[in-house]
Coordinates of C-alpha atoms and ligand atoms in Angstrom, one line a residue:
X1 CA 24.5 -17.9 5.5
X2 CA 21.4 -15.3 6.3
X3 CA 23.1 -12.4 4.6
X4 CA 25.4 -11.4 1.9
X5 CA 27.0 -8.2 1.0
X6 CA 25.4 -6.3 -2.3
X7 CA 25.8 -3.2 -4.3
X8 CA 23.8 -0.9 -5.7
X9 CA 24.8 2.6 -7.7
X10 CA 23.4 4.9 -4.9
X11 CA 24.8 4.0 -1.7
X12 CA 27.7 1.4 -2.7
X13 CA 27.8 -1.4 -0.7
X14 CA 25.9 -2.8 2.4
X15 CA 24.6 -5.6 4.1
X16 CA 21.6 -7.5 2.8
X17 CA 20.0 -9.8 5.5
X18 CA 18.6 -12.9 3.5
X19 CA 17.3 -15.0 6.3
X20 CA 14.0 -15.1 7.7
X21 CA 13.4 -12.3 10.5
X22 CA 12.0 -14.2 13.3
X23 CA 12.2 -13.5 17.3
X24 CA 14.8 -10.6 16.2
X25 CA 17.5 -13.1 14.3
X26 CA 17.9 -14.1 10.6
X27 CA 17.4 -17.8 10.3
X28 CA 17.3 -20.1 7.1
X29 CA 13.9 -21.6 6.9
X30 CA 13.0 -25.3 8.3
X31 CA 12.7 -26.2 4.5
X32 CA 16.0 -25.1 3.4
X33 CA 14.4 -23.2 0.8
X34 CA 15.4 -20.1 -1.0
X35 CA 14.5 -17.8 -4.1
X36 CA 16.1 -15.9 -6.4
X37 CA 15.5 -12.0 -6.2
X38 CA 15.3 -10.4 -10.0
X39 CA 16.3 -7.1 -10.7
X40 CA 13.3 -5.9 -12.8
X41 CA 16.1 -3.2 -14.7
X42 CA 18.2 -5.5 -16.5
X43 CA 16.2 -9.0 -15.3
X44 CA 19.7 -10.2 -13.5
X45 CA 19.6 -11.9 -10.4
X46 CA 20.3 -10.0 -7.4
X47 CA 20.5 -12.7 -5.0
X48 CA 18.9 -15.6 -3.3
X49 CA 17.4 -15.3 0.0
X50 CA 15.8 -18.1 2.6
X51 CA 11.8 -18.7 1.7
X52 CA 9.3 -19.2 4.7
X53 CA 6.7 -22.0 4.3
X54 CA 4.1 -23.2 6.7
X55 CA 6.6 -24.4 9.2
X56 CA 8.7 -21.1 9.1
X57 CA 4.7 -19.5 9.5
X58 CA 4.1 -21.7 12.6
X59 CA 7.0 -20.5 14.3
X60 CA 6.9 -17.1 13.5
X61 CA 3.4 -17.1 14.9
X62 CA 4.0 -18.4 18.2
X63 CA 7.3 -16.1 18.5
X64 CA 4.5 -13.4 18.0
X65 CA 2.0 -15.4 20.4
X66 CA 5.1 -15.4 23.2
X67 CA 6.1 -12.0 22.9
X68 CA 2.4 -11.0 23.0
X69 CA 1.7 -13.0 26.2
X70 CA 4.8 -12.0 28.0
X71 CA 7.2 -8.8 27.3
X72 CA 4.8 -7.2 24.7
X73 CA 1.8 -6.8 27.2
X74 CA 3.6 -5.7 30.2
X75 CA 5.3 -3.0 28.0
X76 CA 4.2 0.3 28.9
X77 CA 2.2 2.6 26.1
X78 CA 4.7 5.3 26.2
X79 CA 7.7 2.5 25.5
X80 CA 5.8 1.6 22.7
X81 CA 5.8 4.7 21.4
X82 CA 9.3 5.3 22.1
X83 CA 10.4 2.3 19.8
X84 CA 8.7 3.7 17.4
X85 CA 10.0 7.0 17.5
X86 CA 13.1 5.4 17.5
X87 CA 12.9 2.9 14.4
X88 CA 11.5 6.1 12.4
X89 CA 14.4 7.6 13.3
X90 CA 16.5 4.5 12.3
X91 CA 15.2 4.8 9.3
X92 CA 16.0 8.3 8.7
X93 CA 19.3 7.3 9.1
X94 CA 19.9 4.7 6.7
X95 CA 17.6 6.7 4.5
X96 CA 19.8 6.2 1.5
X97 CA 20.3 2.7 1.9
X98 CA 16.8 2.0 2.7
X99 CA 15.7 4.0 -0.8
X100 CA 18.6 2.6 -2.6
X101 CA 17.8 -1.4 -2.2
X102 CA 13.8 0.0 -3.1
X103 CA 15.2 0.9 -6.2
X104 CA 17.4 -1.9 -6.9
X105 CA 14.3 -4.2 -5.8
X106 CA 11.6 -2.5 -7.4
X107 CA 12.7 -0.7 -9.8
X108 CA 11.1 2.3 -9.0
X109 CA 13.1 5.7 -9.5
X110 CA 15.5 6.9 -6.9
X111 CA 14.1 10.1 -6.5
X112 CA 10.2 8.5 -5.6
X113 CA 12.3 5.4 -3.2
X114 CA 13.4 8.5 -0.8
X115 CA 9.7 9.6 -1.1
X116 CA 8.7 6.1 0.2
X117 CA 11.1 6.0 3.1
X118 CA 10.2 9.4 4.3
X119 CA 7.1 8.5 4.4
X120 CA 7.5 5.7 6.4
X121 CA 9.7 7.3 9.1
X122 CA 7.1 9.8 8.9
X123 CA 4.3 7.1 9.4
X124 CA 6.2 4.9 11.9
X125 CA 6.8 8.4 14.1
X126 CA 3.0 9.3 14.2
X127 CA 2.0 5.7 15.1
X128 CA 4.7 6.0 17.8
X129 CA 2.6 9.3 19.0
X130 CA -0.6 7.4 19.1
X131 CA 0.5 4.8 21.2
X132 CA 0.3 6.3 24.6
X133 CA -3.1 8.1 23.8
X134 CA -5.7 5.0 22.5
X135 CA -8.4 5.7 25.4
X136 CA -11.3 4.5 26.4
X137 CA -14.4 5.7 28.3
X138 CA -16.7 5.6 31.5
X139 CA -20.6 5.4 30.5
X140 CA -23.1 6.0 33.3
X141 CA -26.0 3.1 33.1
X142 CA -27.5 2.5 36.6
X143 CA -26.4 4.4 39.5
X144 CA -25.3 1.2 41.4
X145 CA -23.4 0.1 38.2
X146 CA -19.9 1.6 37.1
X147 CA -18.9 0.7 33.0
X148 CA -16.3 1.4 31.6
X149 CA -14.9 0.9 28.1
X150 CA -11.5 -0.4 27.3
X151 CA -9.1 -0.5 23.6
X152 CA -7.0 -3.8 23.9
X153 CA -4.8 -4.8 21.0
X154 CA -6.5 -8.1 19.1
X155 CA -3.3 -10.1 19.5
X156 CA -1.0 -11.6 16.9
X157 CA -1.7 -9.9 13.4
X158 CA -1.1 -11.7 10.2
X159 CA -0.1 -8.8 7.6
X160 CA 0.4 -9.7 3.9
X161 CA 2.1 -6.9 1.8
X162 CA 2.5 -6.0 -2.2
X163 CA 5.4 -4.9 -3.8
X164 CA 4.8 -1.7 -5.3
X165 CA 5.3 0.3 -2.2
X166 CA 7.2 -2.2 -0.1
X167 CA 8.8 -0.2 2.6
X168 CA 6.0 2.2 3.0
X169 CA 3.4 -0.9 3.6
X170 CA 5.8 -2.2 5.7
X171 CA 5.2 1.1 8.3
X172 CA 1.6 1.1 7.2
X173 CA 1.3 -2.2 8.8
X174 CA 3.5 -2.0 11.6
X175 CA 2.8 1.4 13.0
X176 CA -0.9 1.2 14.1
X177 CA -0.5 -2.8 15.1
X178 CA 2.5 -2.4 17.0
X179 CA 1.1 0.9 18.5
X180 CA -1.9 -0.6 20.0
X181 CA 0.2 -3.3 21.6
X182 CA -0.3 -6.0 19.0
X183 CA 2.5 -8.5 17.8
X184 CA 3.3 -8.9 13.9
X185 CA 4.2 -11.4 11.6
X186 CA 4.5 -9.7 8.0
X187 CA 4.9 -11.3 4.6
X188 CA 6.3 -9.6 2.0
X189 CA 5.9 -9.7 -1.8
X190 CA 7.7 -12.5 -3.4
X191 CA 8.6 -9.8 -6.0
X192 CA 10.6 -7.5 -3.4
X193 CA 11.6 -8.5 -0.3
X194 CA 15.1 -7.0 -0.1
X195 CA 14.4 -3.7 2.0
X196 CA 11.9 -4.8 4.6
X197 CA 15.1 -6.8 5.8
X198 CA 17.0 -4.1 5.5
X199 CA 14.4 -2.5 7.4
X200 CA 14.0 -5.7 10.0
X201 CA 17.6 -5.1 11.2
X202 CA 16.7 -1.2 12.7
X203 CA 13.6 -3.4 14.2
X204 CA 16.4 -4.7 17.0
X205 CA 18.4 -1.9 16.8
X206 CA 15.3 0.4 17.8
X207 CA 15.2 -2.5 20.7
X208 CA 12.0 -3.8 20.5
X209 CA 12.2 -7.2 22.7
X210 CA 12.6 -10.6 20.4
X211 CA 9.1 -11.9 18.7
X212 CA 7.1 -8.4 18.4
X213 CA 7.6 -8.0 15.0
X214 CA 8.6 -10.8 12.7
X215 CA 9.4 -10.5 9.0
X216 CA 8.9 -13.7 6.7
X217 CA 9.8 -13.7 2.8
X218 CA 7.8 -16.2 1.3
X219 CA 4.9 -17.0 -1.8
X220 CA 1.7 -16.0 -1.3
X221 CA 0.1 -19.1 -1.8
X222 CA 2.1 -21.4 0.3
X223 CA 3.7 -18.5 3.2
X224 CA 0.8 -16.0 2.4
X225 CA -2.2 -18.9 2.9
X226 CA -0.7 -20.1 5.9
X227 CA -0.6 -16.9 7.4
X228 CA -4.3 -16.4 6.3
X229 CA -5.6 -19.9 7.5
X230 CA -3.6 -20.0 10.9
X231 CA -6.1 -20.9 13.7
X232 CA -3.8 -18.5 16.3
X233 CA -3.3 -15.5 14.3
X234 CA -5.6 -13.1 15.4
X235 CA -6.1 -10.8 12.7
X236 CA -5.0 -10.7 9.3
X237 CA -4.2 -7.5 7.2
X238 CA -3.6 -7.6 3.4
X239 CA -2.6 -5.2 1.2
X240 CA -3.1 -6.6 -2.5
X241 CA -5.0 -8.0 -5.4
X242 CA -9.4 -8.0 -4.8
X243 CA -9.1 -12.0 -6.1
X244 CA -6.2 -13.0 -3.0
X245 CA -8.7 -10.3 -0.8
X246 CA -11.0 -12.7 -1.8
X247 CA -9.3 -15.7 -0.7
X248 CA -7.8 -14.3 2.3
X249 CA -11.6 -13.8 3.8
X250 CA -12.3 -17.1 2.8
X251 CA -9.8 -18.2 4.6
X252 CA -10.4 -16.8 7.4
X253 CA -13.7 -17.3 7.3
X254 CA -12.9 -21.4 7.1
X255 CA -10.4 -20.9 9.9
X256 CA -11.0 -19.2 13.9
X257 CA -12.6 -16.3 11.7
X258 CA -9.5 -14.1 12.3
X259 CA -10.4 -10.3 12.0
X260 CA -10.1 -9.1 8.1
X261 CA -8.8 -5.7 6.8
X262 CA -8.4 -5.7 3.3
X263 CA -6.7 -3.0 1.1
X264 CA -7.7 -3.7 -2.6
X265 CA -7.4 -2.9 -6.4
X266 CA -8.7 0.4 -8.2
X267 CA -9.9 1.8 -11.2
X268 CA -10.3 5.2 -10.1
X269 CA -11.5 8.2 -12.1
X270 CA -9.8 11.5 -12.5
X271 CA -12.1 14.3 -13.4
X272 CA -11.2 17.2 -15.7
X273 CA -14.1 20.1 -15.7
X274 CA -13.5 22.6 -18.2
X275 CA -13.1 25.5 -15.3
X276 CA -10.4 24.1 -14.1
X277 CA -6.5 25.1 -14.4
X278 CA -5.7 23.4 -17.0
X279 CA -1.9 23.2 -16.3
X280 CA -2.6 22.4 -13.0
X281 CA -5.2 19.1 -14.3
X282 CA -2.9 17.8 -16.7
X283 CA 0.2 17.6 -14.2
X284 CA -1.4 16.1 -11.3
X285 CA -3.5 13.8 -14.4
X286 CA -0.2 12.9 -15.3
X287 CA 1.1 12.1 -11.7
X288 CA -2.2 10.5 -10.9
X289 CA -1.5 7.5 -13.5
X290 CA 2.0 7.6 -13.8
X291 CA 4.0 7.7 -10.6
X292 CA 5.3 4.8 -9.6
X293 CA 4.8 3.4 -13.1
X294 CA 1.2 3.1 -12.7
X295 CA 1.5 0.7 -10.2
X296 CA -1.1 2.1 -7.4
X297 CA -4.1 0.9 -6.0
X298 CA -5.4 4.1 -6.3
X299 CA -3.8 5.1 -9.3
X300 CA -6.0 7.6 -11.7
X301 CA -6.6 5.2 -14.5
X302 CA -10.3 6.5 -16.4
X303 CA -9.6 10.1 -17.6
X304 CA -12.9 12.2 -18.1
X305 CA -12.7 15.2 -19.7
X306 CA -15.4 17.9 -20.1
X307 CA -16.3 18.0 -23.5
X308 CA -15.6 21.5 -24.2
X309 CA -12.2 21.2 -23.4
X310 CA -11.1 17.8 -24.3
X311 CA -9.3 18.3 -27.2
X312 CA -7.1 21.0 -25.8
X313 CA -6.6 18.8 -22.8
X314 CA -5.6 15.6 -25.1
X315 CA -2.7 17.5 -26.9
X316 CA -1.1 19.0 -23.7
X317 CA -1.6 15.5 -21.9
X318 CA 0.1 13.6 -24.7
X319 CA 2.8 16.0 -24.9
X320 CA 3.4 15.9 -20.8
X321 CA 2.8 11.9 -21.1
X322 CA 5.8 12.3 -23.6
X323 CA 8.1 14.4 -21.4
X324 CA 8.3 12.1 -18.9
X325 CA 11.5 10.2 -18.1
X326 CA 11.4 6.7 -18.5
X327 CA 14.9 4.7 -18.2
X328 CA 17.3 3.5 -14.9
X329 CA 15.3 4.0 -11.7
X330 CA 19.2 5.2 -10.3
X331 CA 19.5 8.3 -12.6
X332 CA 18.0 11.4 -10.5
X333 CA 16.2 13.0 -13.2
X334 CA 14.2 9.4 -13.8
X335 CA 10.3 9.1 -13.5
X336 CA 9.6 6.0 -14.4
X337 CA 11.2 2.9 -14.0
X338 CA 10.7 -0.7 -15.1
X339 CA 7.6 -2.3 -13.9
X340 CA 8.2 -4.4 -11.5
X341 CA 8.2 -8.0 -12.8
X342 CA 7.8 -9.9 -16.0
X343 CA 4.4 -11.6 -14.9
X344 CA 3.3 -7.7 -14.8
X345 CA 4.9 -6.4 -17.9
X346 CA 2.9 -9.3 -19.7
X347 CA -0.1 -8.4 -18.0
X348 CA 0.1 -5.1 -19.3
X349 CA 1.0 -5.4 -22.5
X350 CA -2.0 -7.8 -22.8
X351 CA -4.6 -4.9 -21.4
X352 CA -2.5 -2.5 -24.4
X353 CA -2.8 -5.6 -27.2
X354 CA -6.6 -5.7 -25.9
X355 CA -7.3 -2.0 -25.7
X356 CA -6.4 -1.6 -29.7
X357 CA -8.2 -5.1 -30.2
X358 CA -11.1 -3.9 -28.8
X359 CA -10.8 -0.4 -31.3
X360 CA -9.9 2.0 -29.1
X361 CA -7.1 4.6 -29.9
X362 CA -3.7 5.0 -28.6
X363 CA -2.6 8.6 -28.6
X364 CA 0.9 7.9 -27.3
X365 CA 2.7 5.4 -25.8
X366 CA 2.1 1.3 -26.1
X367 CA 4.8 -0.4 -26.6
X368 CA 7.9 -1.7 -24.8
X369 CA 11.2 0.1 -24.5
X370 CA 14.3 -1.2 -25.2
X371 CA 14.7 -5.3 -25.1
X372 CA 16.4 -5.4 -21.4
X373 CA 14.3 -4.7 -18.8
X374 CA 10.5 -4.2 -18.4
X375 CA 10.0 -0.6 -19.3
X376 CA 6.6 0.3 -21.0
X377 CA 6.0 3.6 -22.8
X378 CA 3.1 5.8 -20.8
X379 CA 0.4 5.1 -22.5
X380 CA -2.9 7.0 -23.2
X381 CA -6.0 5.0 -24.6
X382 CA -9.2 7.9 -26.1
X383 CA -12.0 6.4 -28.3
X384 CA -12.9 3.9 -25.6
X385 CA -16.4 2.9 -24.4
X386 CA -17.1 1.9 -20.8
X387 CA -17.6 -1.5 -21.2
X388 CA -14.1 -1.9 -22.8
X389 CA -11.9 -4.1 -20.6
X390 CA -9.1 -1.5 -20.6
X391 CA -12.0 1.1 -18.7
X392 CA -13.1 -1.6 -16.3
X393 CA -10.4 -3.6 -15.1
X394 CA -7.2 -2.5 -13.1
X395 CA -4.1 -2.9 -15.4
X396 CA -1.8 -1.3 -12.8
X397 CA 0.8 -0.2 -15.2
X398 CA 1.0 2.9 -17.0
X399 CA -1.9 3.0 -19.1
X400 CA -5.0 4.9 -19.1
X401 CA -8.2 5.7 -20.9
X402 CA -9.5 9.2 -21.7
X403 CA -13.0 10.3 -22.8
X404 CA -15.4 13.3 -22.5
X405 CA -18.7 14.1 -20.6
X406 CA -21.0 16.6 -21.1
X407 CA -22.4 17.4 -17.2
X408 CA -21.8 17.5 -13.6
X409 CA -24.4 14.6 -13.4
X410 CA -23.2 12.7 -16.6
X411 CA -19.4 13.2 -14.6
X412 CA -20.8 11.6 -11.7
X413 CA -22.1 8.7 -13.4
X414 CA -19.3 7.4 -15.2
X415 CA -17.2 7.9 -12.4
X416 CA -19.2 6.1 -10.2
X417 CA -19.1 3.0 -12.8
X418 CA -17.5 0.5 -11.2
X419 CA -17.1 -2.2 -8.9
X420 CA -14.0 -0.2 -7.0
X421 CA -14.3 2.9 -4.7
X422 CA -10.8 3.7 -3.5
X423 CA -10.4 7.0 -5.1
X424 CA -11.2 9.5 -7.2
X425 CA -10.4 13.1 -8.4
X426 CA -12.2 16.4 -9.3
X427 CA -10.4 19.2 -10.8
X428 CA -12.4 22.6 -11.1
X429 CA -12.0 26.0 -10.1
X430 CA -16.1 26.1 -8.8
X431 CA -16.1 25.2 -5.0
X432 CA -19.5 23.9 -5.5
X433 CA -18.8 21.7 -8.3
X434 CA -15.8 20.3 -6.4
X435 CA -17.6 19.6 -2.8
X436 CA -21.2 18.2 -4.6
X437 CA -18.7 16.1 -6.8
X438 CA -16.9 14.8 -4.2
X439 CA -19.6 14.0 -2.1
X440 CA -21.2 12.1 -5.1
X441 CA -18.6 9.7 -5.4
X442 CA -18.3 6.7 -4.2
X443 CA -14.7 6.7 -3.0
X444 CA -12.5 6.2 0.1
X445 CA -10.5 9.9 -0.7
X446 CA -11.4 11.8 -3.4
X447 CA -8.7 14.4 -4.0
X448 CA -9.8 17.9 -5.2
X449 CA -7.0 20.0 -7.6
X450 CA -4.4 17.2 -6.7
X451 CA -4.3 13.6 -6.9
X452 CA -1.9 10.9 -5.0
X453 CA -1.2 13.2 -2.3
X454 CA -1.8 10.7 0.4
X455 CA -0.7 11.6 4.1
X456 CA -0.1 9.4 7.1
X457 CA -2.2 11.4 8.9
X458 CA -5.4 10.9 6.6
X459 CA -7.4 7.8 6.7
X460 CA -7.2 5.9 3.1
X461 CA -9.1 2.7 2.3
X462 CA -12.2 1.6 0.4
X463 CA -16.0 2.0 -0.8
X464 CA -17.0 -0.9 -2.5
X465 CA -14.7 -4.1 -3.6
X466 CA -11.9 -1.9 -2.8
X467 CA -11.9 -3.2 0.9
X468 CA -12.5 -3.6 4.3
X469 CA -11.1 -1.1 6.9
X470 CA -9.2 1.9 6.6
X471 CA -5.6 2.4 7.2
X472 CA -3.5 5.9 8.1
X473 CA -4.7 7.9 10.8
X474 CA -6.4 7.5 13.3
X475 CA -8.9 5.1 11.7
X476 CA -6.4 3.0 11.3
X477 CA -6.3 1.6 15.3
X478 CA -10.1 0.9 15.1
X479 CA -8.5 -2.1 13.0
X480 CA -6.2 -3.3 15.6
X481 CA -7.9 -2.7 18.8
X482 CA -10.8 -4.5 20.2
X483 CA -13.4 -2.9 22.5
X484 CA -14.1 -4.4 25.8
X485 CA -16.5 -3.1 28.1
X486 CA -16.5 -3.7 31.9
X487 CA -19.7 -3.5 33.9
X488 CA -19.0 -3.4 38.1
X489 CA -22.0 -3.9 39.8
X490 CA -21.4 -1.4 43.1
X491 CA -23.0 -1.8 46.6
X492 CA -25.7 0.5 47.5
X493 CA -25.8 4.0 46.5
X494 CA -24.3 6.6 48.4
X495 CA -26.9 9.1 47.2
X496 CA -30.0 10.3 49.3
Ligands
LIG501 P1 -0.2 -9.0 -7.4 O1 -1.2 -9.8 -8.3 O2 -0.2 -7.6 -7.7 O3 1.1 -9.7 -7.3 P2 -1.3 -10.2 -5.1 O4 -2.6 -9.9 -4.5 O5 -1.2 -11.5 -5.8 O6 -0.9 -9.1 -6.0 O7 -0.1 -10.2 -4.0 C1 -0.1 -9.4 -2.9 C2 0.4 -10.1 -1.7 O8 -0.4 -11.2 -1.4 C3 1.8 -10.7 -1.9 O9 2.5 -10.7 -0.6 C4 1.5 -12.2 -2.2 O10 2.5 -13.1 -1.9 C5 0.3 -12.4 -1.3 N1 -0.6 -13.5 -1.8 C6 -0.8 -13.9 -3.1 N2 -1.7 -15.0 -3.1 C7 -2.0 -15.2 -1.8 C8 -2.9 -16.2 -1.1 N3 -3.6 -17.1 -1.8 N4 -3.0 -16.1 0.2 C9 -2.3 -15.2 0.9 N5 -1.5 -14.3 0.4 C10 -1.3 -14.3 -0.9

């Protein structure tokens, strides 16, 4: 069996693949493996579904190779596009499915699951734009030479995805590869693997010919390593903790030195001059470290606060922290949902347990809710100092630290102090504060007024031990294109 009917309390019932997606059919991997899939709301079971290991890996891989040496390459650039046009459109379709299993998966609130899946029709459309325009170049050397300069896909890309965002990774990955005439073979999260085979079925609906695109549940250790280490994937491209970015290099480096993008942790600052709109800061503070439970690589984590204005800000932040609603990721008016696991909730509550340890302060939140589920209060840390744990390590739940600074410089500084550069945030009403801020820190998007707002159009990756690479926009196919230059030596030269 490689599917099973489920239920969820948005879109009643459907069809849940369970199989591994490889050359467009669910099969039950070589193993006979499977895993059960835990609902992070209420920890129940939500079913059991096939897991890849190496084996599954190898044949994935050379479903990818095939389709990459035959019907992929002679597929024109405007077809590629048209799939996926199409598959966005797919997933507009089933948008409430799609959002729905995210939830029940994830745990994530309904409302934010839609957000996701627009998103990634929205990202799988614009990749599907790009693909008839990746261009190359003539450059004039000699007169008696002709160059010319050439974008060719890399070949069959390894990608190796989280599970906070799992659908909208999922088109992160896909779109540019897939656009520049590469094949795929993509891991999910062992924590949520449920809608990216929801997702895999529009993948042969859309019509893309059997092997382009290949969708594996599996661990990341065992499918995840494979996939990393395999001497004919071409490229891999992860999405995930900076220790497995670690390892995945490695690996790659021990292997055919496959190309390495590598989307990794934050512990990004969000920072609060005392010009700014106050209002304004503390909702987009608030967003910045708790949507999607605080489970963002670039999630605002250090608040610093000008010190002319931090007590103020501290009492309106808490009470917003407060407001928000925390409970079933199903009910519409729900912000927060569980976190997504109980490895994470542990996690987390060991960074809280550490934070007070260490003497810092919490002004609200810290503890668990209820005794079903993983829910976690928001959670605001002040009295910290920057060596604390809690201000230099990514917890990734929703828990921040707060603290004051006197000056523009002073802001800079802290913000700057740490081994991650994925983002940051300024919030002032000065234009000149907010573009020498900006251009002080050392951050892959710095958001100015706003935080989170991240657009498939606009390039986001990291400074520092953040990563390697950039996905979204147009930056995104340098990563999975490879430049080849011709050089045609001519007969003699016509002129004179
Ligand atoms: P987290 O700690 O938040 O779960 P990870 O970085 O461990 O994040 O996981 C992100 C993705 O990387 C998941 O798909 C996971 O299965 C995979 N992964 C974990 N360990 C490895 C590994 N050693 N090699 C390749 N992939 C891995």
């Amino acid at each position: 069996m490689t599917s099973i009917t489920l239920k969820t309390p948005h879109s009643g019932e459907y069809e849940q693949p369970t199989g591994l997606f490889i050359n467009n059919e669910f099969v039950k991997g070589v193993d006979g493996k499977t895993f059960e899939v835990i609902n992070p709301t209420d920890e129940s079971v939500i079913c059991s579904i096939h897991e890849a290991t190496e084996k599954d890996v190898d044949l994935a891989v050379s479903a990818a190779r095939k389709a990459f040496e035959g019907p992929w390459r002679k597929e024109t650039p405007e077809n590629r596009g048209r799939l996926l046009v199409k598959l966005a459109d797919l997933f507009e379709k089933h948008s409430d499915t799609l959002a729905a299993v995210e939830s029940l998966d994830n745990g994530k609130a309904i409302s934010m699951a839609k957000g996701d899946v627009a998103a990634s029709a929205g990202c799988l459309r614009y990749y599907g734009g790009w693909a008839d325009k990746i261009e190359g170049k003539v450059v004039d050397t000699t007169p008696d030479t002709f160059n010319y300069i050439k974008k060719e896909p890399i070949g069959v890309c390894g990608q190796i995805i989280p599970w906070n965002f799992p659908l909208l990774m999922w088109s992160w990955k896909i779109g540019p590869a897939v656009a520049a005439g590469n094949t795929v073979v993509l891991k999910t999260a062992e924590q949520t693997p449920l809608s990216a085979l929801v997702a895999a079925k529009l993948i042969k609906e859309a019509g893309f010919p059997p092997g382009v695109i290949n969708i594996i549940s599996g661990f990341g250790k065992i499918a995840g390593a494979a996939i990393a280490s395999h001497m004919d994937v071409d490229k891999v491209a992860f999405t995930g903790s900076t220790v497995v970015g670690r390892q995945i290099m490695k690996a790659a480096a021990g292997s055919n030195l496959k190309k390495v993008t590598l989307e990794l942790g934050g512990k990004s600052p969000n920072i609060v001059f005392e010009d700014a709109d106050i209002d304004n800061a503390i909702s987009w503070v608030n967003f910045g470290i708790y949507f999607n439970h605080g489970q963002c690589c670039c999630a605002g984590s250090r608040v610093y606060v000008q010190e002319s204005i931090y007590d103020k800000f501290i009492e309106q932040f808490k009470a917003r922290a407060e407001k928000n609603a925390v409970g079933d990721p199903f009910h519409e008016q729900t912000f927060q949902g569980p976190q997504v696991s109980k490895l994470q909730f542990d996690r987390i509550m060991g960074y809280i347990e550490d934070g007070k340890k260490a003497g810092a302060k919490i002004e609200t939140g810290g503890k668990r809710i209820g005794d079903k589920g993983y829910f976690i209060e928001p959670t605001i840390f002040s009295n910290v100092t920057e060596d604390m744990k809690i201000v230099q390590e990514e917890i990734f739940g929703p828990v921040c630290t707060i603290s004051k600074f006197k000056t523009k410089e002073e802001a800079v500084k802290i913000g700057n102090n740490t081994t991650y550069g994925l983002a940051a945030a300024v919030h002032t009403s000065n234009l000149n504060t907010a573009i020498e801020v900006s251009n002080a820190l050392r951050a892959g998007t710095v958001w100015v007024n706003t935080y989170n707002t991240l657009h498939w159009q606009l390039p986001f990756g990291g400074f520092k031990e953040s990563g390697i690479g950039r996905e979204l926009g147009e930056a995104a196919l340098e990563n999975y294109t490879q430049t080849k230059t011709v050089s045609i030596r001519l007969g003699d030269a016509l002129f004179g």
